[in-house]
PDB file of C-alpha atoms in Angstrom:
ATOM      1  CA  MET A 134      -2.862  19.050   8.899  1.00  0.00           C
ATOM      2  CA  LEU A 135      -1.039  18.548   6.040  1.00  0.00           C
ATOM      3  CA  LYS A 136      -3.075  20.771   3.055  1.00  0.00           C
ATOM      4  CA  LEU A 137      -2.815  19.235  -0.405  1.00  0.00           C
ATOM      5  CA  GLN A 138      -4.343  20.947  -3.384  1.00  0.00           C
ATOM      6  CA  ALA A 139      -5.544  19.008  -6.467  1.00  0.00           C
ATOM      7  CA  ALA A 140      -8.053  19.233  -9.168  1.00  0.00           C
ATOM      8  CA  ILE A 141     -10.648  16.546  -8.009  1.00  0.00           C
ATOM      9  CA  GLY A 142     -13.363  14.716  -9.571  1.00  0.00           C
ATOM     10  CA  VAL A 143     -15.906  12.576  -7.939  1.00  0.00           C
ATOM     11  CA  PHE A 144     -18.432  10.059  -9.288  1.00  0.00           C
ATOM     12  CA  LEU A 145     -21.099   7.695  -8.042  1.00  0.00           C
ATOM     13  CA  ILE A 146     -20.677   4.464  -9.884  1.00  0.00           C
ATOM     14  CA  SER A 147     -22.938   1.415  -8.936  1.00  0.00           C
ATOM     15  CA  GLY A 148     -22.290   2.157  -5.166  1.00  0.00           C
ATOM     16  CA  LEU A 149     -19.011   2.709  -5.325  1.00  0.00           C
ATOM     17  CA  LEU A 150     -17.266   6.583  -4.673  1.00  0.00           C
ATOM     18  CA  ARG A 151     -14.289   6.915  -7.088  1.00  0.00           C
ATOM     19  CA  LEU A 152     -11.985   9.862  -6.608  1.00  0.00           C
ATOM     20  CA  HIS A 153      -9.604  11.043  -9.118  1.00  0.00           C
ATOM     21  CA  ALA A 154      -7.228  13.709  -8.553  1.00  0.00           C
ATOM     22  CA  ALA A 155      -4.600  15.115 -10.928  1.00  0.00           C
ATOM     23  CA  PRO A 156      -2.360  14.701 -12.427  1.00  0.00           C
ATOM     24  CA  PRO A 157      -3.210  11.342 -13.406  1.00  0.00           C
ATOM     25  CA  VAL A 158      -0.755   7.905 -13.265  1.00  0.00           C
ATOM     26  CA  GLN A 159      -0.400   5.447 -16.153  1.00  0.00           C
ATOM     27  CA  GLY A 160      -1.594   1.768 -14.829  1.00  0.00           C
ATOM     28  CA  VAL A 161      -1.445  -1.297 -16.065  1.00  0.00           C
ATOM     29  CA  ASP A 162      -3.014  -1.660 -19.612  1.00  0.00           C
ATOM     30  CA  GLY A 163      -3.496   1.809 -19.976  1.00  0.00           C
ATOM     31  CA  VAL A 164      -5.817   1.917 -17.028  1.00  0.00           C
ATOM     32  CA  LEU A 165      -5.452   4.634 -14.613  1.00  0.00           C
ATOM     33  CA  PRO A 166      -5.053   3.491 -10.813  1.00  0.00           C
ATOM     34  CA  GLU A 167      -7.840   5.016  -8.783  1.00  0.00           C
ATOM     35  CA  GLU A 168      -6.916   7.582  -5.915  1.00  0.00           C
ATOM     36  CA  ARG A 169      -9.865   6.239  -3.099  1.00  0.00           C
ATOM     37  CA  VAL A 170     -12.425   3.783  -3.419  1.00  0.00           C
ATOM     38  CA  ARG A 171     -14.927   3.432  -0.926  1.00  0.00           C
ATOM     39  CA  VAL A 172     -15.653  -0.416   0.559  1.00  0.00           C
ATOM     40  CA  GLY A 173     -18.128  -0.140   3.248  1.00  0.00           C
ATOM     41  CA  ALA A 174     -18.055   2.432   5.656  1.00  0.00           C
ATOM     42  CA  LEU A 175     -14.479   3.537   4.623  1.00  0.00           C
ATOM     43  CA  LEU A 176     -12.352   5.281   2.279  1.00  0.00           C
ATOM     44  CA  TRP A 177      -9.733   3.487   1.207  1.00  0.00           C
ATOM     45  CA  ASP A 178      -6.400   4.271  -0.476  1.00  0.00           C
ATOM     46  CA  ALA A 179      -6.907   2.317  -3.641  1.00  0.00           C
ATOM     47  CA  HIS A 180      -2.759   1.865  -3.686  1.00  0.00           C
ATOM     48  CA  GLU A 181      -0.075   1.489  -1.093  1.00  0.00           C
ATOM     49  CA  PHE A 182       1.034   4.976   0.473  1.00  0.00           C
ATOM     50  CA  THR A 183       4.071   6.040  -2.031  1.00  0.00           C
ATOM     51  CA  VAL A 184       7.186   7.817  -1.685  1.00  0.00           C
ATOM     52  CA  GLY A 185       5.904  10.786  -3.300  1.00  0.00           C
ATOM     53  CA  GLN A 186       2.986  11.169  -0.731  1.00  0.00           C
ATOM     54  CA  PHE A 187       5.462  10.115   2.134  1.00  0.00           C
ATOM     55  CA  ARG A 188       7.703  13.102   0.909  1.00  0.00           C
ATOM     56  CA  GLU A 189       4.997  15.633   0.934  1.00  0.00           C
ATOM     57  CA  VAL A 190       3.970  14.540   4.663  1.00  0.00           C
ATOM     58  CA  VAL A 191       8.179  14.954   5.579  1.00  0.00           C
ATOM     59  CA  ARG A 192       7.779  18.541   3.952  1.00  0.00           C
ATOM     60  CA  ALA A 193       4.795  19.275   6.274  1.00  0.00           C
ATOM     61  CA  SER A 194       5.428  17.939   9.486  1.00  0.00           C
ATOM     62  CA  GLY A 195       9.303  17.329   9.460  1.00  0.00           C
ATOM     63  CA  LEU A 196       9.153  13.991  10.418  1.00  0.00           C
ATOM     64  CA  ARG A 197      12.516  12.036  10.102  1.00  0.00           C
ATOM     65  CA  THR A 198      12.319   8.246  10.285  1.00  0.00           C
ATOM     66  CA  ARG A 199      14.074   6.013  12.878  1.00  0.00           C
ATOM     67  CA  ALA A 200      16.180   4.414   9.306  1.00  0.00           C
ATOM     68  CA  GLU A 201      16.978   7.877   8.448  1.00  0.00           C
ATOM     69  CA  GLN A 202      18.148   8.653  11.597  1.00  0.00           C
ATOM     70  CA  GLU A 203      20.052   5.495  12.575  1.00  0.00           C
ATOM     71  CA  GLY A 204      21.735   5.465   8.602  1.00  0.00           C
ATOM     72  CA  GLY A 205      19.258   2.841   6.975  1.00  0.00           C
ATOM     73  CA  GLY A 206      16.866   0.117   7.056  1.00  0.00           C
ATOM     74  CA  PHE A 207      16.953  -3.576   7.042  1.00  0.00           C
ATOM     75  CA  ILE A 208      16.964  -6.434   4.552  1.00  0.00           C
ATOM     76  CA  TYR A 209      16.819 -10.573   5.554  1.00  0.00           C
ATOM     77  CA  SER A 210      19.547 -12.361   4.284  1.00  0.00           C
ATOM     78  CA  GLY A 211      20.663 -15.294   6.426  1.00  0.00           C
ATOM     79  CA  GLY A 212      19.756 -12.907   8.975  1.00  0.00           C
ATOM     80  CA  TRP A 213      18.652  -9.214   9.885  1.00  0.00           C
ATOM     81  CA  GLN A 214      21.225  -6.821   8.232  1.00  0.00           C
ATOM     82  CA  GLN A 215      21.165  -3.271   8.270  1.00  0.00           C
ATOM     83  CA  LYS A 216      21.438  -1.412   4.571  1.00  0.00           C
ATOM     84  CA  LEU A 217      23.206   2.121   4.934  1.00  0.00           C
ATOM     85  CA  GLY A 218      21.215   4.668   3.453  1.00  0.00           C
ATOM     86  CA  TRP A 219      18.396   2.578   2.500  1.00  0.00           C
ATOM     87  CA  THR A 220      15.457   4.546   3.628  1.00  0.00           C
ATOM     88  CA  TRP A 221      11.936   5.651   2.013  1.00  0.00           C
ATOM     89  CA  GLN A 222      13.855   7.800   0.178  1.00  0.00           C
ATOM     90  CA  ALA A 223      16.015   4.837  -1.678  1.00  0.00           C
ATOM     91  CA  PRO A 224      14.555   1.521  -0.520  1.00  0.00           C
ATOM     92  CA  PHE A 225      17.288  -0.342  -2.160  1.00  0.00           C
ATOM     93  CA  GLY A 226      20.059   1.965  -2.084  1.00  0.00           C
ATOM     94  CA  ARG A 227      19.528   4.598  -5.033  1.00  0.00           C
ATOM     95  CA  LEU A 228      16.652   7.005  -5.026  1.00  0.00           C
ATOM     96  CA  ALA A 229      13.156   5.851  -5.622  1.00  0.00           C
ATOM     97  CA  ASP A 230      10.521   6.711  -7.900  1.00  0.00           C
ATOM     98  CA  ASP A 231       7.874   8.600  -6.503  1.00  0.00           C
ATOM     99  CA  LEU A 232       5.041   5.806  -7.589  1.00  0.00           C
ATOM    100  CA  GLU A 233       7.027   3.328  -5.655  1.00  0.00           C
ATOM    101  CA  PRO A 234       5.608   2.488  -2.196  1.00  0.00           C
ATOM    102  CA  ALA A 235       6.945   4.238   0.764  1.00  0.00           C
ATOM    103  CA  VAL A 236       8.925   1.375   2.822  1.00  0.00           C
ATOM    104  CA  HIS A 237      11.585   1.239   5.886  1.00  0.00           C
ATOM    105  CA  VAL A 238       8.629   2.902   7.977  1.00  0.00           C
ATOM    106  CA  THR A 239       7.863   1.695  11.392  1.00  0.00           C
ATOM    107  CA  PHE A 240       4.386   1.328  12.310  1.00  0.00           C
ATOM    108  CA  ASP A 241       4.291   4.439  14.336  1.00  0.00           C
ATOM    109  CA  GLU A 242       5.497   6.607  11.293  1.00  0.00           C
ATOM    110  CA  ALA A 243       2.995   4.776   8.935  1.00  0.00           C
ATOM    111  CA  GLN A 244       0.044   6.158  11.400  1.00  0.00           C
ATOM    112  CA  ALA A 245       1.669   9.485  11.745  1.00  0.00           C
ATOM    113  CA  ALA A 246       1.554   9.670   7.947  1.00  0.00           C
ATOM    114  CA  CYS A 247      -2.084   8.540   7.831  1.00  0.00           C
ATOM    115  CA  ARG A 248      -2.977  11.378  10.468  1.00  0.00           C
ATOM    116  CA  GLN A 249      -1.147  13.776   8.910  1.00  0.00           C
ATOM    117  CA  VAL A 250      -3.353  13.769   5.949  1.00  0.00           C
ATOM    118  CA  GLY A 251      -6.764  13.117   7.637  1.00  0.00           C
ATOM    119  CA  ALA A 252      -6.684   9.417   7.850  1.00  0.00           C
ATOM    120  CA  ARG A 253      -5.603   6.592   9.520  1.00  0.00           C
ATOM    121  CA  LEU A 254      -4.097   2.693   9.331  1.00  0.00           C
ATOM    122  CA  PRO A 255      -7.071  -0.110   9.315  1.00  0.00           C
ATOM    123  CA  THR A 256      -7.380  -2.598  11.311  1.00  0.00           C
ATOM    124  CA  ASP A 257      -6.626  -6.221  10.703  1.00  0.00           C
ATOM    125  CA  ALA A 258     -10.430  -6.792  10.480  1.00  0.00           C
ATOM    126  CA  GLU A 259     -11.224  -3.958   8.248  1.00  0.00           C
ATOM    127  CA  TRP A 260      -8.148  -5.053   6.005  1.00  0.00           C
ATOM    128  CA  THR A 261      -9.200  -8.682   5.681  1.00  0.00           C
ATOM    129  CA  SER A 262     -12.759  -7.680   4.761  1.00  0.00           C
ATOM    130  CA  ALA A 263     -11.818  -5.045   2.356  1.00  0.00           C
ATOM    131  CA  ALA A 264      -8.970  -7.518   0.460  1.00  0.00           C
ATOM    132  CA  TYR A 265     -11.198 -10.646   0.047  1.00  0.00           C
ATOM    133  CA  LEU A 266     -14.842 -10.074   0.372  1.00  0.00           C
ATOM    134  CA  GLU A 267     -16.086  -8.284  -3.154  1.00  0.00           C
ATOM    135  CA  GLN A 268     -18.564  -5.317  -1.975  1.00  0.00           C
ATOM    136  CA  ARG A 269     -19.243  -3.789  -4.636  1.00  0.00           C
ATOM    137  CA  PRO A 270     -22.908  -3.784  -5.860  1.00  0.00           C
ATOM    138  CA  HIS A 271     -22.042  -4.059  -9.943  1.00  0.00           C
ATOM    139  CA  PRO A 272     -18.213  -5.042  -9.889  1.00  0.00           C
ATOM    140  CA  PRO A 273     -16.506  -5.401 -13.351  1.00  0.00           C
ATOM    141  CA  LYS A 274     -16.270  -8.451 -15.184  1.00  0.00           C
ATOM    142  CA  GLY A 275     -14.141 -10.869 -13.113  1.00  0.00           C
ATOM    143  CA  PHE A 276     -15.688 -10.028 -10.079  1.00  0.00           C
ATOM    144  CA  THR A 277     -18.879 -10.812  -8.146  1.00  0.00           C
ATOM    145  CA  SER A 278     -20.670  -9.124  -5.248  1.00  0.00           C
ATOM    146  CA  GLY A 279     -20.699 -10.506  -2.479  1.00  0.00           C
ATOM    147  CA  GLN A 280     -17.862 -13.712  -3.144  1.00  0.00           C
ATOM    148  CA  LEU A 281     -15.540 -14.408  -0.921  1.00  0.00           C
ATOM    149  CA  TYR A 282     -12.138 -14.775  -2.723  1.00  0.00           C
ATOM    150  CA  ARG A 283      -9.253 -16.930  -1.938  1.00  0.00           C
ATOM    151  CA  TYR A 284      -6.670 -14.078  -2.681  1.00  0.00           C
ATOM    152  CA  PRO A 285      -6.750 -10.192  -2.676  1.00  0.00           C
ATOM    153  CA  SER A 286      -6.435 -10.313  -6.369  1.00  0.00           C
ATOM    154  CA  GLY A 287      -9.374 -13.073  -6.883  1.00  0.00           C
ATOM    155  CA  PHE A 288      -9.369 -16.623  -7.348  1.00  0.00           C
ATOM    156  CA  SER A 289      -5.711 -16.529  -8.209  1.00  0.00           C
ATOM    157  CA  ALA A 290      -2.629 -15.013  -7.399  1.00  0.00           C
ATOM    158  CA  GLY A 291      -1.694 -14.534 -10.495  1.00  0.00           C
ATOM    159  CA  SER A 292      -2.024 -11.058 -11.337  1.00  0.00           C
ATOM    160  CA  SER A 293      -0.058  -9.839  -7.965  1.00  0.00           C
ATOM    161  CA  HIS A 294       3.574  -9.320  -7.281  1.00  0.00           C
ATOM    162  CA  CYS A 295       5.211 -11.814  -5.510  1.00  0.00           C
ATOM    163  CA  LEU A 296       8.258 -14.583  -5.670  1.00  0.00           C
ATOM    164  CA  GLN A 297       7.272 -16.635  -7.922  1.00  0.00           C
ATOM    165  CA  GLY A 298       3.816 -18.077  -9.143  1.00  0.00           C
ATOM    166  CA  CYS A 299       2.202 -14.651  -9.514  1.00  0.00           C
ATOM    167  CA  GLY A 300       2.891 -12.260 -12.258  1.00  0.00           C
ATOM    168  CA  THR A 301       6.307 -11.334 -14.303  1.00  0.00           C
ATOM    169  CA  TYR A 302       7.217  -7.715 -13.190  1.00  0.00           C
ATOM    170  CA  THR A 303      10.072  -5.518 -13.039  1.00  0.00           C
ATOM    171  CA  GLY A 304      10.941  -4.710  -9.745  1.00  0.00           C
ATOM    172  CA  ALA A 305      12.235  -1.458  -8.265  1.00  0.00           C
ATOM    173  CA  ALA A 306      15.382  -2.956  -7.085  1.00  0.00           C
ATOM    174  CA  PRO A 307      18.808  -2.402  -8.975  1.00  0.00           C
ATOM    175  CA  PRO A 308      20.426  -5.580 -10.417  1.00  0.00           C
ATOM    176  CA  GLY A 309      22.744  -7.036  -7.118  1.00  0.00           C
ATOM    177  CA  ALA A 310      21.266  -5.330  -4.799  1.00  0.00           C
ATOM    178  CA  LEU A 311      19.503  -8.114  -3.537  1.00  0.00           C
ATOM    179  CA  ASP A 312      20.161 -12.182  -2.897  1.00  0.00           C
ATOM    180  CA  ARG A 313      16.327 -12.866  -3.657  1.00  0.00           C
ATOM    181  CA  GLY A 314      13.483 -11.392  -5.573  1.00  0.00           C
ATOM    182  CA  VAL A 315      13.524  -8.349  -7.471  1.00  0.00           C
ATOM    183  CA  GLY A 316      11.984  -5.592  -4.855  1.00  0.00           C
ATOM    184  CA  HIS A 317       8.973  -3.919  -5.400  1.00  0.00           C
ATOM    185  CA  VAL A 318       6.547  -2.417  -8.038  1.00  0.00           C
ATOM    186  CA  ARG A 319       5.184   1.032  -8.677  1.00  0.00           C
ATOM    187  CA  ILE A 320       1.419   1.566  -7.953  1.00  0.00           C
ATOM    188  CA  GLY A 321      -0.349   0.833 -10.773  1.00  0.00           C
ATOM    189  CA  THR A 322       1.604  -1.658 -12.532  1.00  0.00           C
ATOM    190  CA  THR A 323      -0.535  -4.467 -11.094  1.00  0.00           C
ATOM    191  CA  PRO A 324      -4.293  -4.565 -12.108  1.00  0.00           C
ATOM    192  CA  ALA A 325      -6.829  -4.104  -9.276  1.00  0.00           C
ATOM    193  CA  GLY A 326      -8.085  -6.748  -7.436  1.00  0.00           C
ATOM    194  CA  VAL A 327     -11.091  -7.024  -4.769  1.00  0.00           C
ATOM    195  CA  ASN A 328     -13.006  -3.749  -4.128  1.00  0.00           C
ATOM    196  CA  GLY A 329     -11.065  -1.733  -6.812  1.00  0.00           C
ATOM    197  CA  LEU A 330      -7.927  -1.918  -4.593  1.00  0.00           C
ATOM    198  CA  TYR A 331      -4.124  -2.548  -5.621  1.00  0.00           C
ATOM    199  CA  ASP A 332      -1.641  -4.588  -4.412  1.00  0.00           C
ATOM    200  CA  MET A 333      -3.535  -5.725  -1.142  1.00  0.00           C
ATOM    201  CA  GLY A 334      -1.662  -9.327  -2.015  1.00  0.00           C
ATOM    202  CA  GLY A 335       1.918  -8.956  -2.943  1.00  0.00           C
ATOM    203  CA  ASN A 336       4.034  -5.935  -3.334  1.00  0.00           C
ATOM    204  CA  VAL A 337       4.909  -5.008   0.072  1.00  0.00           C
ATOM    205  CA  TRP A 338       3.513  -6.220   3.405  1.00  0.00           C
ATOM    206  CA  GLU A 339       1.202  -3.454   4.707  1.00  0.00           C
ATOM    207  CA  TRP A 340       0.837  -2.545   8.965  1.00  0.00           C
ATOM    208  CA  VAL A 341      -2.434  -2.680  10.222  1.00  0.00           C
ATOM    209  CA  ASP A 342      -3.506  -1.328  13.815  1.00  0.00           C
ATOM    210  CA  SER A 343      -4.189  -4.640  15.279  1.00  0.00           C
ATOM    211  CA  GLY A 344      -1.841  -6.427  17.789  1.00  0.00           C
ATOM    212  CA  GLU A 345      -0.525  -6.886  21.063  1.00  0.00           C
ATOM    213  CA  GLY A 346       1.787  -4.941  23.496  1.00  0.00           C
ATOM    214  CA  ASP A 347       4.600  -3.802  21.310  1.00  0.00           C
ATOM    215  CA  ARG A 348       3.514  -5.928  18.552  1.00  0.00           C
ATOM    216  CA  ARG A 349       1.533  -5.039  15.148  1.00  0.00           C
ATOM    217  CA  VAL A 350       0.118  -7.244  12.596  1.00  0.00           C
ATOM    218  CA  THR A 351       1.425  -6.559   8.802  1.00  0.00           C
ATOM    219  CA  ARG A 352      -1.013  -8.255   5.693  1.00  0.00           C
ATOM    220  CA  GLY A 353      -0.496  -9.144   2.215  1.00  0.00           C
ATOM    221  CA  ALA A 354       2.954 -10.865   2.290  1.00  0.00           C
ATOM    222  CA  SER A 355       5.251  -9.049  -0.009  1.00  0.00           C
ATOM    223  CA  TRP A 356       7.495  -9.243  -3.201  1.00  0.00           C
ATOM    224  CA  TRP A 357       9.789 -11.735  -1.304  1.00  0.00           C
ATOM    225  CA  TYR A 358       7.256 -14.280  -0.972  1.00  0.00           C
ATOM    226  CA  GLY A 359       5.135 -16.726  -3.028  1.00  0.00           C
ATOM    227  CA  PRO A 360       0.919 -16.514  -3.395  1.00  0.00           C
ATOM    228  CA  GLU A 361       0.630 -19.016  -0.224  1.00  0.00           C
ATOM    229  CA  ARG A 362       1.539 -16.080   2.117  1.00  0.00           C
ATOM    230  CA  GLN A 363      -1.580 -13.611   0.162  1.00  0.00           C
ATOM    231  CA  LEU A 364      -4.146 -16.255   1.748  1.00  0.00           C
ATOM    232  CA  GLN A 365      -6.637 -14.505   4.735  1.00  0.00           C
ATOM    233  CA  SER A 366      -5.424 -16.865   7.433  1.00  0.00           C
ATOM    234  CA  ASP A 367      -1.667 -15.501   6.475  1.00  0.00           C
ATOM    235  CA  ARG A 368      -0.946 -12.555   9.125  1.00  0.00           C
ATOM    236  CA  GLU A 369       2.152 -12.000  10.835  1.00  0.00           C
ATOM    237  CA  THR A 370       2.967  -9.780  13.984  1.00  0.00           C
ATOM    238  CA  LYS A 371       6.199  -8.076  13.962  1.00  0.00           C
ATOM    239  CA  PRO A 372       7.678  -5.158  16.603  1.00  0.00           C
ATOM    240  CA  ARG A 373       6.329  -1.879  15.952  1.00  0.00           C
ATOM    241  CA  GLU A 374       9.709  -0.173  15.177  1.00  0.00           C
ATOM    242  CA  THR A 375      10.505  -2.924  12.330  1.00  0.00           C
ATOM    243  CA  ARG A 376      11.928  -0.639   9.479  1.00  0.00           C
ATOM    244  CA  VAL A 377      12.241  -3.073   6.442  1.00  0.00           C
ATOM    245  CA  ALA A 378      12.055  -3.465   2.799  1.00  0.00           C
ATOM    246  CA  TYR A 379       9.458  -4.955   2.717  1.00  0.00           C
ATOM    247  CA  ILE A 380       6.986  -3.370   4.965  1.00  0.00           C
ATOM    248  CA  GLY A 381       4.768  -0.247   3.425  1.00  0.00           C
ATOM    249  CA  PHE A 382       1.279   0.844   4.190  1.00  0.00           C
ATOM    250  CA  ARG A 383      -2.038   2.303   3.002  1.00  0.00           C
ATOM    251  CA  CYS A 384      -4.735   4.497   4.770  1.00  0.00           C
ATOM    252  CA  VAL A 385      -8.330   4.603   5.414  1.00  0.00           C
ATOM    253  CA  ARG A 386     -10.858   7.263   6.651  1.00  0.00           C
ATOM    254  CA  GLU A 387     -14.257   7.228   7.698  1.00  0.00           C
ATOM    255  CA  ALA A 388     -16.789   7.989   4.320  1.00  0.00           C
ATOM    256  CA  SER A 389     -18.469  10.401   5.976  1.00  0.00           C
ATOM    257  CA  ALA A 390     -15.759  12.788   5.344  1.00  0.00           C
ATOM    258  CA  SER A 391     -16.292  15.425   2.710  1.00  0.00           C
ATOM    259  CA  PRO A 392     -14.706  14.475  -0.814  1.00  0.00           C
ATOM    260  CA  SER A 393     -14.470  18.219  -1.005  1.00  0.00           C
ATOM    261  CA  SER A 394     -12.075  18.987   1.934  1.00  0.00           C
ATOM    262  CA  PRO A 395      -8.644  19.617   0.274  1.00  0.00           C
ATOM    263  CA  ASN A 396      -7.631  16.772   2.433  1.00  0.00           C
ATOM    264  CA  ALA A 397      -9.616  13.828   0.774  1.00  0.00           C
ATOM    265  CA  VAL A 398      -7.378  13.538  -1.653  1.00  0.00           C
ATOM    266  CA  ILE A 399      -3.405  13.258  -2.082  1.00  0.00           C
ATOM    267  CA  PRO A 400      -2.423  14.047  -5.697  1.00  0.00           C
ATOM    268  CA  GLN A 401      -0.153  11.424  -7.275  1.00  0.00           C
ATOM    269  CA  LYS A 402       3.005  12.448  -8.771  1.00  0.00           C
TER     270      LYS A 402
END
């Protein structure tokens, strides 16, 4: 099990458990993105699993992704095209910021990363409940407890990161790397949405532990699509070995897990 040390502060705010890890990361409008938030019986990663976090998993476990083994992951450009050298470390062909979401990982690699830190991928039902139904007893302005929202960001997708019809953000892809979109943004770029979770809509698809046979569900759409793909009714299944620039993940753990455990919080980079 991966042992990561961090200076941890735990606060119970209106029934919502918030855990902070040091050093902090500057987020949108000077607000620091939360490290973990409690939604129902689960502690959720407030943000998508990052390149920095994935690097710690690799150091501890020796994991080598299929994209690395086979020379690179894929993008869609008139058909699926392999991009040599495009991996979780260099999602668009150049080394990534540690705060970018880890992509070019298969379902099983994502699940292994979560388990390495004492967590797991959420199910589709868990993801849907957390993404659209506000469950904080006293949420901040703009959200209402018990409200079912159209988008993970609220009534509008305007603050999320997507192809068009969302916020205006500078993506991580270098000029000329893509023929559509600007790539994902690093965590904390967009404001928190329903239940204090970041980027549940847009940015990157997220693997969830649901599906049949060799196919697994992805949720939340990505920067490659518009807001219409962020609706609750929209889900896709993909071969579990899919390794592309558009799919990342986040982890959950049971809320009964002790927050004082050295594995309770993964420090920010």
